[in-house]
Structure formats: structure tokens, C-alpha cells
Coordinates of C-alpha atoms and ligand atoms in Angstrom, one line a residue:
M1 CA 99.0 96.5 130.2
P2 CA 100.1 94.4 127.2
K3 CA 103.7 93.3 126.5
T4 CA 104.4 94.5 123.0
L5 CA 106.8 93.3 120.4
I6 CA 107.7 95.8 117.7
V7 CA 108.8 94.5 114.3
G8 CA 111.3 97.1 113.2
E9 CA 112.1 98.0 109.6
I10 CA 115.3 99.1 107.9
Q11 CA 115.1 100.9 104.6
G12 CA 118.2 101.9 102.6
G13 CA 120.3 101.1 105.7
S14 CA 118.4 103.4 108.0
L15 CA 115.7 102.8 110.6
R16 CA 112.3 103.6 109.1
E17 CA 110.4 106.4 110.7
S18 CA 107.4 104.2 110.9
T19 CA 109.3 102.0 113.4
L20 CA 109.6 104.9 115.8
E21 CA 105.8 105.5 115.3
L22 CA 105.3 101.9 116.5
V23 CA 107.5 102.7 119.5
A24 CA 105.3 105.7 120.4
L25 CA 102.2 103.5 120.1
A26 CA 103.6 100.6 122.1
R27 CA 104.9 102.9 124.9
G28 CA 101.6 104.7 125.0
L29 CA 100.0 101.4 126.1
G30 CA 102.3 101.3 129.1
G31 CA 103.5 97.7 129.1
D32 CA 106.9 96.2 128.4
V33 CA 108.3 97.0 125.0
V34 CA 110.7 94.7 123.0
S35 CA 111.7 94.9 119.4
V36 CA 113.0 92.7 116.7
L37 CA 115.2 94.0 113.9
L38 CA 116.2 91.9 110.9
G39 CA 118.9 92.4 108.3
S40 CA 122.6 92.0 107.7
G41 CA 125.2 94.2 109.4
I42 CA 122.5 95.9 111.5
G43 CA 124.5 96.3 114.8
G44 CA 124.4 100.2 114.6
T45 CA 120.7 100.3 113.7
A46 CA 119.8 97.9 116.4
E47 CA 121.7 100.1 118.9
E48 CA 119.9 103.2 117.5
L49 CA 116.5 101.6 118.0
S50 CA 117.4 100.5 121.6
N51 CA 118.3 104.1 122.3
K52 CA 115.2 105.5 120.8
G53 CA 112.6 103.7 123.0
G54 CA 112.7 100.2 121.3
G55 CA 113.5 98.6 124.7
K56 CA 115.3 95.3 124.4
V57 CA 116.1 94.9 120.7
L58 CA 116.6 91.4 119.4
A59 CA 119.0 91.8 116.5
A60 CA 118.7 89.0 113.9
D61 CA 121.9 89.8 112.0
H62 CA 122.3 87.2 109.1
A63 CA 123.5 87.4 105.5
G64 CA 120.3 85.6 104.5
L65 CA 118.3 88.5 105.9
E66 CA 120.0 91.2 103.9
Q67 CA 117.0 91.1 101.4
Y68 CA 113.5 90.9 102.6
S69 CA 111.6 87.6 101.9
A70 CA 108.2 86.8 103.4
D71 CA 108.9 83.3 104.6
G72 CA 112.6 84.1 105.7
Y73 CA 111.5 87.1 107.7
A74 CA 108.4 85.3 109.1
S75 CA 110.5 82.4 110.3
V76 CA 112.8 84.6 112.3
I77 CA 110.1 86.9 113.7
R78 CA 108.3 83.7 114.9
Q79 CA 111.3 82.8 116.9
A80 CA 111.3 86.3 118.5
I81 CA 107.6 85.8 119.3
E82 CA 108.2 82.4 120.8
Q83 CA 111.1 83.7 122.9
E84 CA 109.2 86.8 124.2
S85 CA 105.5 85.7 124.3
P86 CA 104.1 89.2 123.7
D87 CA 100.5 90.0 124.0
L88 CA 100.6 92.4 121.0
I89 CA 102.8 92.4 117.9
L90 CA 103.0 95.7 116.0
I91 CA 104.1 95.8 112.4
G92 CA 104.2 98.8 110.0
N93 CA 101.5 98.8 107.4
T94 CA 104.2 99.0 104.7
P95 CA 104.7 96.8 101.7
S96 CA 106.8 94.3 103.6
G97 CA 104.4 94.6 106.6
W98 CA 101.4 93.8 104.4
D99 CA 103.3 90.8 103.2
V100 CA 104.6 89.3 106.4
A101 CA 101.9 90.1 108.9
P102 CA 99.2 87.7 107.5
K103 CA 101.8 85.0 107.1
L104 CA 102.6 85.3 110.8
A105 CA 99.0 85.4 111.8
A106 CA 98.3 82.2 109.9
A107 CA 101.4 80.4 111.3
L108 CA 100.5 81.4 114.9
D109 CA 96.8 81.1 114.4
A110 CA 96.6 84.6 115.8
G111 CA 94.0 87.3 115.3
I112 CA 95.1 90.2 113.1
I113 CA 93.9 93.7 112.3
T114 CA 95.4 95.8 109.6
D115 CA 96.0 99.5 108.9
V116 CA 95.0 100.7 112.4
F117 CA 95.9 104.3 113.6
K118 CA 94.9 104.0 117.3
I119 CA 95.1 101.3 120.0
E120 CA 93.8 101.8 123.5
E121 CA 93.0 99.7 126.5
A122 CA 89.4 99.3 127.4
G123 CA 88.0 97.0 130.1
G124 CA 91.2 94.9 130.2
D125 CA 91.1 94.4 126.4
L126 CA 92.6 96.3 123.5
L127 CA 90.5 98.4 121.2
F128 CA 91.8 99.0 117.7
T129 CA 90.7 101.8 115.5
R130 CA 90.9 101.9 111.7
R131 CA 89.2 103.8 108.9
L132 CA 86.4 102.3 106.9
F133 CA 84.8 103.1 103.6
N134 CA 87.6 105.2 102.2
G135 CA 87.9 107.2 105.5
K136 CA 84.3 108.1 105.8
F137 CA 83.9 106.2 109.1
D138 CA 86.2 105.1 111.9
G139 CA 85.6 101.5 113.2
Q140 CA 86.6 100.1 116.6
F141 CA 87.5 96.5 116.8
R142 CA 88.5 93.9 119.4
V143 CA 90.8 91.0 118.3
A144 CA 90.2 87.6 119.8
G145 CA 93.0 85.6 121.4
T146 CA 96.6 86.2 122.3
P147 CA 99.0 87.3 120.8
K148 CA 97.2 89.9 118.6
I149 CA 98.8 91.3 115.5
A150 CA 98.2 94.8 114.2
T151 CA 99.7 96.6 111.2
V152 CA 99.8 100.3 111.8
Q153 CA 99.2 103.1 109.2
P154 CA 102.5 105.0 108.7
G155 CA 102.4 108.7 109.5
A156 CA 99.2 108.5 111.5
I157 CA 101.1 108.7 114.9
N158 CA 104.0 111.0 115.8
A159 CA 107.3 109.1 116.1
Y160 CA 108.7 108.5 119.6
E161 CA 111.2 111.2 120.4
G162 CA 112.5 110.1 123.7
S163 CA 116.0 108.7 124.2
D164 CA 115.5 105.8 126.7
A165 CA 118.4 103.5 126.8
G166 CA 117.5 99.9 126.1
S167 CA 119.7 96.9 125.2
V168 CA 120.6 94.9 122.2
E169 CA 120.6 91.1 122.3
A170 CA 121.6 88.8 119.4
L171 CA 118.8 86.6 118.0
S172 CA 120.6 83.7 116.5
A173 CA 117.9 82.7 114.1
A174 CA 118.7 81.4 110.6
P175 CA 116.0 82.3 108.1
E176 CA 114.1 79.5 106.5
S177 CA 113.2 80.7 103.0
R178 CA 112.0 78.8 100.0
T179 CA 112.5 81.8 97.8
K180 CA 115.7 83.1 96.3
F181 CA 116.5 86.8 95.9
L182 CA 117.5 87.6 92.3
E183 CA 117.7 91.4 92.0
L184 CA 116.3 94.6 93.3
R185 CA 115.0 96.9 90.6
T186 CA 114.6 100.5 91.6
A187 CA 113.2 103.3 89.4
A188 CA 115.8 104.9 87.1
A189 CA 117.6 107.9 88.5
G190 CA 116.1 111.1 87.1
G191 CA 112.6 109.6 87.1
H192 CA 109.6 111.3 88.5
D193 CA 111.0 112.0 92.0
L194 CA 108.4 114.1 93.8
T195 CA 110.3 114.2 97.0
K196 CA 112.6 117.0 95.7
A197 CA 109.9 119.0 94.0
E198 CA 109.3 122.6 95.3
I199 CA 105.8 122.8 93.8
I200 CA 103.4 119.9 93.2
V201 CA 100.0 120.0 91.5
S202 CA 98.2 116.7 92.2
G203 CA 95.1 115.5 90.5
G204 CA 92.6 113.1 91.8
R205 CA 89.5 111.1 90.7
G206 CA 87.7 114.4 90.4
L207 CA 89.5 115.0 87.1
G208 CA 87.2 112.3 85.7
K209 CA 89.3 110.9 82.9
P210 CA 93.0 110.5 81.9
E211 CA 92.8 113.0 79.1
N212 CA 92.0 115.8 81.6
F213 CA 95.4 115.4 83.3
E214 CA 96.9 116.6 80.0
A215 CA 94.2 119.1 79.0
V216 CA 93.3 120.6 82.4
L217 CA 96.0 119.9 84.9
K218 CA 99.2 120.1 82.8
P219 CA 98.8 123.8 81.8
L220 CA 98.8 124.8 85.4
V221 CA 101.7 122.4 86.2
E222 CA 103.7 124.0 83.4
A223 CA 102.7 127.6 84.2
L224 CA 103.9 127.1 87.8
G225 CA 107.1 125.1 86.8
A226 CA 105.7 122.4 89.1
Q227 CA 105.7 118.6 89.0
M228 CA 102.5 116.6 88.6
G229 CA 101.3 114.3 91.3
A230 CA 98.2 112.1 91.7
S231 CA 96.1 110.2 94.2
R232 CA 96.0 106.4 94.2
P233 CA 92.8 105.8 92.2
V234 CA 94.4 107.7 89.3
V235 CA 97.4 105.4 89.4
D236 CA 95.3 102.3 90.0
A237 CA 93.2 103.1 87.0
G238 CA 96.5 103.3 84.9
W239 CA 96.0 107.1 84.1
L240 CA 99.5 107.9 85.5
P241 CA 102.5 105.7 86.5
H242 CA 103.0 104.8 90.2
E243 CA 105.8 107.3 90.7
Y244 CA 103.2 110.0 90.5
Q245 CA 101.3 108.7 93.5
V246 CA 101.4 110.7 96.7
G247 CA 100.4 109.0 100.0
S248 CA 101.1 106.2 102.3
S249 CA 101.6 103.7 99.5
G250 CA 103.2 106.3 97.2
Q251 CA 105.7 109.1 97.8
V252 CA 105.8 111.3 100.9
V253 CA 106.4 114.8 99.8
Q254 CA 107.1 118.2 101.5
P255 CA 107.1 120.9 98.8
K256 CA 106.8 124.6 99.4
L257 CA 103.4 124.5 97.6
Y258 CA 101.0 121.6 97.2
I259 CA 97.9 122.1 95.1
A260 CA 95.3 119.2 95.5
V261 CA 92.8 119.2 92.6
G262 CA 89.8 117.0 92.8
I263 CA 91.2 115.0 95.7
S264 CA 89.0 114.2 98.7
G265 CA 91.7 114.1 101.3
A266 CA 91.6 110.5 102.5
I267 CA 94.0 109.8 105.4
Q268 CA 96.3 107.7 103.1
H269 CA 96.7 110.7 100.8
L270 CA 97.1 113.2 103.7
V271 CA 99.9 111.1 105.2
G272 CA 101.9 111.8 102.0
M273 CA 101.4 115.6 101.7
K274 CA 100.2 117.1 105.0
N275 CA 103.7 118.4 105.9
S276 CA 103.9 120.6 102.7
N277 CA 104.6 124.2 103.6
F278 CA 101.5 125.6 102.0
I279 CA 98.5 123.6 100.8
I280 CA 95.8 124.8 98.4
A281 CA 92.7 122.6 97.8
I282 CA 90.3 122.8 94.9
N283 CA 87.3 120.6 95.4
K284 CA 83.6 121.2 94.7
D285 CA 82.6 119.5 97.9
P286 CA 83.0 122.1 100.7
D287 CA 83.0 119.2 103.3
A288 CA 85.8 117.3 101.7
P289 CA 88.4 116.4 104.3
I290 CA 91.2 117.9 102.2
F291 CA 90.1 121.4 103.4
E292 CA 91.0 120.4 107.0
V293 CA 94.7 120.5 106.1
A294 CA 94.5 123.2 103.5
D295 CA 95.9 126.7 104.1
M296 CA 93.7 128.0 101.3
G297 CA 90.8 126.4 99.6
A298 CA 88.3 126.9 96.8
A299 CA 85.1 124.9 96.9
V300 CA 84.3 125.2 93.2
D301 CA 84.3 123.2 90.0
L302 CA 87.9 122.5 89.1
F303 CA 87.1 122.6 85.4
E304 CA 86.2 126.3 85.8
L305 CA 89.0 127.4 88.2
V306 CA 92.1 125.4 87.0
P307 CA 92.2 126.7 83.4
A308 CA 91.6 130.2 84.6
L309 CA 94.3 129.9 87.2
A310 CA 96.8 128.4 84.6
K311 CA 96.1 131.4 82.3
A312 CA 96.5 133.9 85.1
V313 CA 99.8 132.4 86.3
A314 CA 101.1 132.3 82.7
A315 CA 100.1 135.9 82.1
A316 CA 101.6 137.1 85.4
K317 CA 104.9 135.4 84.4
G318 CA 104.8 137.1 81.1
Ligands
LIG401 C1 96.2 100.5 102.2 C2 95.8 101.7 101.4 C3 96.7 102.5 100.9 C4 96.4 103.7 100.2 N1 97.4 104.5 99.7 C5 97.0 105.6 99.1 C6 98.0 106.6 98.7 O1 99.2 106.3 98.8 N2 97.6 107.7 98.1 C7 96.3 108.0 97.9 O2 96.0 109.1 97.3 N3 95.3 107.2 98.3 C8 95.6 106.0 98.9 N4 94.7 105.1 99.2 C9 93.3 105.4 98.8 C10 92.6 106.4 99.6 O3 91.9 105.7 100.7 C11 91.5 107.1 98.8 O4 90.6 106.1 98.2 C12 92.0 108.0 97.7 O5 93.0 108.9 98.2 C13 90.9 108.8 97.1 O6 91.4 109.4 95.9 P1 90.7 110.7 95.4 O7 90.7 111.8 96.4 O8 91.4 111.1 94.1 O9 89.3 110.2 95.0 P2 87.9 110.5 95.7 O10 87.9 110.1 97.1 O11 86.9 109.8 94.8 O12 87.7 112.1 95.6 C14 87.5 112.8 94.4 C15 87.2 114.2 94.9 O13 87.0 115.0 93.7 C16 86.0 116.0 94.0 N5 85.5 116.4 92.7 C17 84.8 115.6 91.8 N6 84.5 116.4 90.7 C18 85.0 117.6 90.9 C19 85.0 118.8 90.2 N7 84.4 118.9 88.9 N8 85.6 119.9 90.7 C20 86.2 119.9 91.9 N9 86.2 118.7 92.7 C21 85.6 117.6 92.2 C22 85.0 115.2 94.8 O14 84.2 116.2 95.6 C23 85.9 114.3 95.7 O15 86.2 114.9 96.9 C24 95.0 104.0 100.0 C25 94.0 103.1 100.5 C26 94.4 102.0 101.2 C27 93.3 101.1 101.8

């Protein structure tokens, strides 16, 4: 059974849900669990993690850790690794996780696997599972050497809900950073905040071209008084800004009604919308995975159904 070190994350002063998902994964493996948490003024959060299954929490509380920096955080996490000698290091597959995990792997000359959603023991070794080819296949991998580093897909595992008392220990590590934090820019208030929307109509690559968001999707969005969302390829192609993106690297939403139009339902998209109260999927491929989470679905051409639906809703509303 591996000894696991969890790299916890704080966002907006609170423990990220993904950290408790790492706790569930680590505890499921049955070995010792220790955590490291970095930031400034984090005593309360470290206490919380230790009481929510994080085991012994090494709290690196330092003014220089108030803002994330790849080399500053990596230098402190390395000290925790050297102190604890874990077999496995779990990091969230979040923007800072993507950044710091390969840096650690290079510094430690350790094997790394990213974006996994399952880890199990098999024949005295660990087997890591991740999606391949946009979710069309699952691949199982072994990682050579010790320690092994894995980044874990947020939302793929249920967060640990136990309340086991652990402990908090100060990690007196000063970050060694060659970068200087200047400012944090966040999206302007009143922007496209999908997290508060009651109805979201999201479009995917199935819409074909950017003009169709205006011509085909928008009439339905307006008829329903909804907000428009999108899948990642739409944003990557520059058809809509990033704040429209729903999913693991976009916004996580929970509206009363979510309508997915021309979206296949890759795990990274589902993570962002599967907890919506009611999901309608419109996709011409009856085998598209989006139908697995949909409460209602139409396996038809969106270009026929969506304009008709927009008209019908507008007529019903008078
Ligand atoms: C680290 C990482 C993070 C990611 N984060 C996100 C994320 O946050 N959000 C996200 O969405 N994705 C994310 N992805 C990408 C994700 O894996 C998928 O590639 C993406 O969700 C697919 O988008 P899509 O469904 O629009 O496109 P596709 O998978 O290409 O699906 C298009 C769908 O449209 C249907 N269609 C085509 N024409 C029509 C028609 N005329 N009528 C009806 N249906 C039609 C097709 O049948 C198909 O199912 C991420 C990937 C990685 C690796």
C-alpha cells in the first residue's frame, strides 16, 4: 500500500473541492496519507484539511506563498517530499497543478502521469487510468520508479466526506522563486458568469462555424431567457471568449436547465455540467456520451430542431 502525499490547493481562501477528491483517492489506496498545503495565513484551512481526511498536514505558511508561483511552490513541495518520502504524489489537474507537477517530476527525476481518474493496486504496483483520444478510450498505465506523480481530473471522483482527525505540522520552508508576482487580473464583475445562470444553452463543435452561434443558437437562448455556454473547442477556435466555456478547464455550472447542442459529452465537459437539475441533449449521433447524463435527448440534426424549438418557445411565451 503506497504512502501518498497530497498537494492541497486553496482557492479564494477556501480549500478546493478537488483536494478532497485527492483525499478520497489516496485513502482508497489504503496506505498512509499526508498532505502539504501552501499559502499565507492558512492555519484554519490546514486544520480543516486535517479534519477532513488529509492526515498529517504540513502547513507551509509564508508571505512568499500568498500568490502561486511555479518555482516557489515547487521548491516547498520538494521539501515536503524529501521529508516524507512518499511513494505517490497526488496533485489536482488544475491550472496550477498542470504547471507545478512537471516541474517537480523533472526536479526529482520522477515518473509522471497526468489527468488520471482512477488509481488501483495491481500485482504490487499501481495502475493509473486516464482517457485517450478525446474520451473514446480509457488507457491503463504503470509509472516507472518511486515516487510517482499523478495529476487527477477534478470532478471525476467523489470528494472524501469522512471526518477523521489528523494533525497539522508547520513546514518551515521558504520559497525559492525567480519570478515576482505583479498583479492578479480577474474577469470584470458582471461578466459572463455562468455559475449563477438558471438556464444555459451550450453549443459545441457540432454548430460548425462561429456564425451559427448567432444565427442558430442565440434565438433559442433569447427565447428561453438563458445564458449561452460552449464546449472547449469552440473557445479554443476563438468563436466565443473563455468565460463561455463549461467544463474542467472552464466554469462548473449547476443550472435548473442545461441544453447541450452539438456537444459530444467528453468527460471534461461533463465534469462542468453533470450536476445540472435537468439536462437536454441535442446531437445527431445517438451513441454520443452526452445522452448518458441527459434527462431528455433528441438524436436529430440540430439545424432542424433548434430553430423550430426557438420559434415554439417564443410563440408559447407570446
Ligand atoms: C486537459 C483538458 C481539459 C479540457 N477541458 C474541457 C472543458 O473545460 N470543456 C470542454 O467542453 N472540453 C474540454 N476538453 C476537451 C474535451 O476533451 C472534448 O474535446 C470537447 O469537450 C469536445 O467538444 P465538443 O463536444 O464540442 O466537440 P466534439 O467532440 O467534436 O463533438 C461534436 C458533436 O456534435 C455532434 N454534431 C455534429 N453535427 C451535428 C448536427 N448537425 N446536429 C446535431 N449534432 C451534431 C456530433 O455528433 C458530436 O457528438 C478538455 C480536454 C483536455 C485534454
